[in-house]
């Protein structure tokens, strides 16, 4: 199964945040926290729910507390897609 790209993740997060102050999917955002990028916990929960449905995977409940950055979330999602 294909990996989740940074571009796809950021687009999904921007969509779940109603495109309010959208983030550009540049490599420098990989290690910034979701909070620093302007994504709140509700945005993150909506994105995780959509990722689970879209990729037909189940992410651990701890993903919101463990994956604090796009790089962390990409790693968790990609580990489930492998």
PDB file of C-alpha atoms in Angstrom:
ATOM      1  CA  UNK A   1       0.000   0.000   0.000  1.00  0.00           C
ATOM      2  CA  UNK A   2       1.227   3.518  -0.757  1.00  0.00           C
ATOM      3  CA  UNK A   3       2.726   5.742   1.901  1.00  0.00           C
ATOM      4  CA  UNK A   4       1.044   8.909   3.071  1.00  0.00           C
ATOM      5  CA  UNK A   5       2.917  11.897   1.677  1.00  0.00           C
ATOM      6  CA  UNK A   6       3.611  15.105   3.548  1.00  0.00           C
ATOM      7  CA  UNK A   7       1.628  16.957   0.890  1.00  0.00           C
ATOM      8  CA  UNK A   8      -1.427  14.737   1.398  1.00  0.00           C
ATOM      9  CA  UNK A   9      -1.197  15.006   5.183  1.00  0.00           C
ATOM     10  CA  UNK A  10      -0.914  18.796   5.170  1.00  0.00           C
ATOM     11  CA  UNK A  11      -3.769  19.090   2.655  1.00  0.00           C
ATOM     12  CA  UNK A  12      -5.954  16.934   4.913  1.00  0.00           C
ATOM     13  CA  UNK A  13      -5.022  18.972   7.989  1.00  0.00           C
ATOM     14  CA  UNK A  14      -5.725  22.231   6.134  1.00  0.00           C
ATOM     15  CA  UNK A  15      -9.097  20.838   5.040  1.00  0.00           C
ATOM     16  CA  UNK A  16      -9.960  19.764   8.600  1.00  0.00           C
ATOM     17  CA  UNK A  17      -8.970  23.256   9.756  1.00  0.00           C
ATOM     18  CA  UNK A  18     -11.354  24.820   7.195  1.00  0.00           C
ATOM     19  CA  UNK A  19      -8.331  26.259   5.352  1.00  0.00           C
ATOM     20  CA  UNK A  20      -7.912  28.834   8.112  1.00  0.00           C
ATOM     21  CA  UNK A  21      -4.292  29.992   7.825  1.00  0.00           C
ATOM     22  CA  UNK A  22      -3.334  27.069   5.553  1.00  0.00           C
ATOM     23  CA  UNK A  23       0.127  25.582   5.916  1.00  0.00           C
ATOM     24  CA  UNK A  24       2.344  24.933   2.894  1.00  0.00           C
ATOM     25  CA  UNK A  25       3.640  21.344   2.731  1.00  0.00           C
ATOM     26  CA  UNK A  26       7.328  22.233   2.745  1.00  0.00           C
ATOM     27  CA  UNK A  27       9.946  19.999   4.391  1.00  0.00           C
ATOM     28  CA  UNK A  28      10.546  22.577   7.138  1.00  0.00           C
ATOM     29  CA  UNK A  29       7.110  21.818   8.674  1.00  0.00           C
ATOM     30  CA  UNK A  30       7.977  18.168   9.343  1.00  0.00           C
ATOM     31  CA  UNK A  31       9.312  18.788  12.842  1.00  0.00           C
ATOM     32  CA  UNK A  32       7.109  21.691  13.920  1.00  0.00           C
ATOM     33  CA  UNK A  33       4.409  20.794  16.421  1.00  0.00           C
ATOM     34  CA  UNK A  34       0.820  20.743  15.238  1.00  0.00           C
ATOM     35  CA  UNK A  35       0.135  23.518  17.726  1.00  0.00           C
ATOM     36  CA  UNK A  36       2.900  25.684  16.221  1.00  0.00           C
ATOM     37  CA  UNK A  37       1.398  25.040  12.771  1.00  0.00           C
ATOM     38  CA  UNK A  38      -1.984  26.293  13.969  1.00  0.00           C
ATOM     39  CA  UNK A  39      -3.750  22.939  14.165  1.00  0.00           C
ATOM     40  CA  UNK A  40      -5.752  22.380  17.342  1.00  0.00           C
ATOM     41  CA  UNK A  41      -6.699  19.037  18.875  1.00  0.00           C
ATOM     42  CA  UNK A  42     -10.087  18.955  17.142  1.00  0.00           C
ATOM     43  CA  UNK A  43      -8.427  19.424  13.749  1.00  0.00           C
ATOM     44  CA  UNK A  44      -6.021  16.610  14.541  1.00  0.00           C
ATOM     45  CA  UNK A  45      -8.806  14.272  15.692  1.00  0.00           C
ATOM     46  CA  UNK A  46     -10.809  14.958  12.528  1.00  0.00           C
ATOM     47  CA  UNK A  47      -7.743  14.312  10.373  1.00  0.00           C
ATOM     48  CA  UNK A  48      -6.982  11.043  12.169  1.00  0.00           C
ATOM     49  CA  UNK A  49     -10.564   9.885  11.713  1.00  0.00           C
ATOM     50  CA  UNK A  50     -10.415  10.681   7.994  1.00  0.00           C
ATOM     51  CA  UNK A  51      -7.061   8.918   7.643  1.00  0.00           C
ATOM     52  CA  UNK A  52      -8.485   5.791   9.277  1.00  0.00           C
ATOM     53  CA  UNK A  53     -11.451   5.755   6.891  1.00  0.00           C
ATOM     54  CA  UNK A  54      -9.489   6.675   3.772  1.00  0.00           C
ATOM     55  CA  UNK A  55      -6.702   4.144   4.299  1.00  0.00           C
ATOM     56  CA  UNK A  56      -8.822   1.554   6.132  1.00  0.00           C
ATOM     57  CA  UNK A  57      -6.434   1.429   9.071  1.00  0.00           C
ATOM     58  CA  UNK A  58      -6.822   1.706  12.819  1.00  0.00           C
ATOM     59  CA  UNK A  59      -4.528   4.120  14.593  1.00  0.00           C
ATOM     60  CA  UNK A  60      -3.797   3.776  18.312  1.00  0.00           C
ATOM     61  CA  UNK A  61      -5.694   6.078  20.654  1.00  0.00           C
ATOM     62  CA  UNK A  62      -2.346   7.401  21.864  1.00  0.00           C
ATOM     63  CA  UNK A  63      -1.534   8.805  18.410  1.00  0.00           C
ATOM     64  CA  UNK A  64      -2.768  12.271  19.377  1.00  0.00           C
ATOM     65  CA  UNK A  65      -0.437  12.402  22.361  1.00  0.00           C
ATOM     66  CA  UNK A  66       2.488  10.502  20.811  1.00  0.00           C
ATOM     67  CA  UNK A  67       2.632  12.120  17.358  1.00  0.00           C
ATOM     68  CA  UNK A  68       3.207  15.811  18.040  1.00  0.00           C
ATOM     69  CA  UNK A  69       4.563  16.677  14.574  1.00  0.00           C
ATOM     70  CA  UNK A  70       3.756  15.817  10.952  1.00  0.00           C
ATOM     71  CA  UNK A  71       6.859  13.580  10.880  1.00  0.00           C
ATOM     72  CA  UNK A  72       5.557  11.660  13.891  1.00  0.00           C
ATOM     73  CA  UNK A  73       2.082  11.227  12.451  1.00  0.00           C
ATOM     74  CA  UNK A  74       3.469  10.168   9.071  1.00  0.00           C
ATOM     75  CA  UNK A  75       5.582   7.518  10.809  1.00  0.00           C
ATOM     76  CA  UNK A  76       2.583   6.096  12.699  1.00  0.00           C
ATOM     77  CA  UNK A  77       0.348   6.054   9.612  1.00  0.00           C
ATOM     78  CA  UNK A  78       3.054   4.564   7.404  1.00  0.00           C
ATOM     79  CA  UNK A  79       3.745   1.819   9.973  1.00  0.00           C
ATOM     80  CA  UNK A  80       0.071   0.804   9.705  1.00  0.00           C
ATOM     81  CA  UNK A  81       0.175   0.876   5.913  1.00  0.00           C
ATOM     82  CA  UNK A  82       3.184  -1.444   5.709  1.00  0.00           C
TER      83      UNK A  82
END
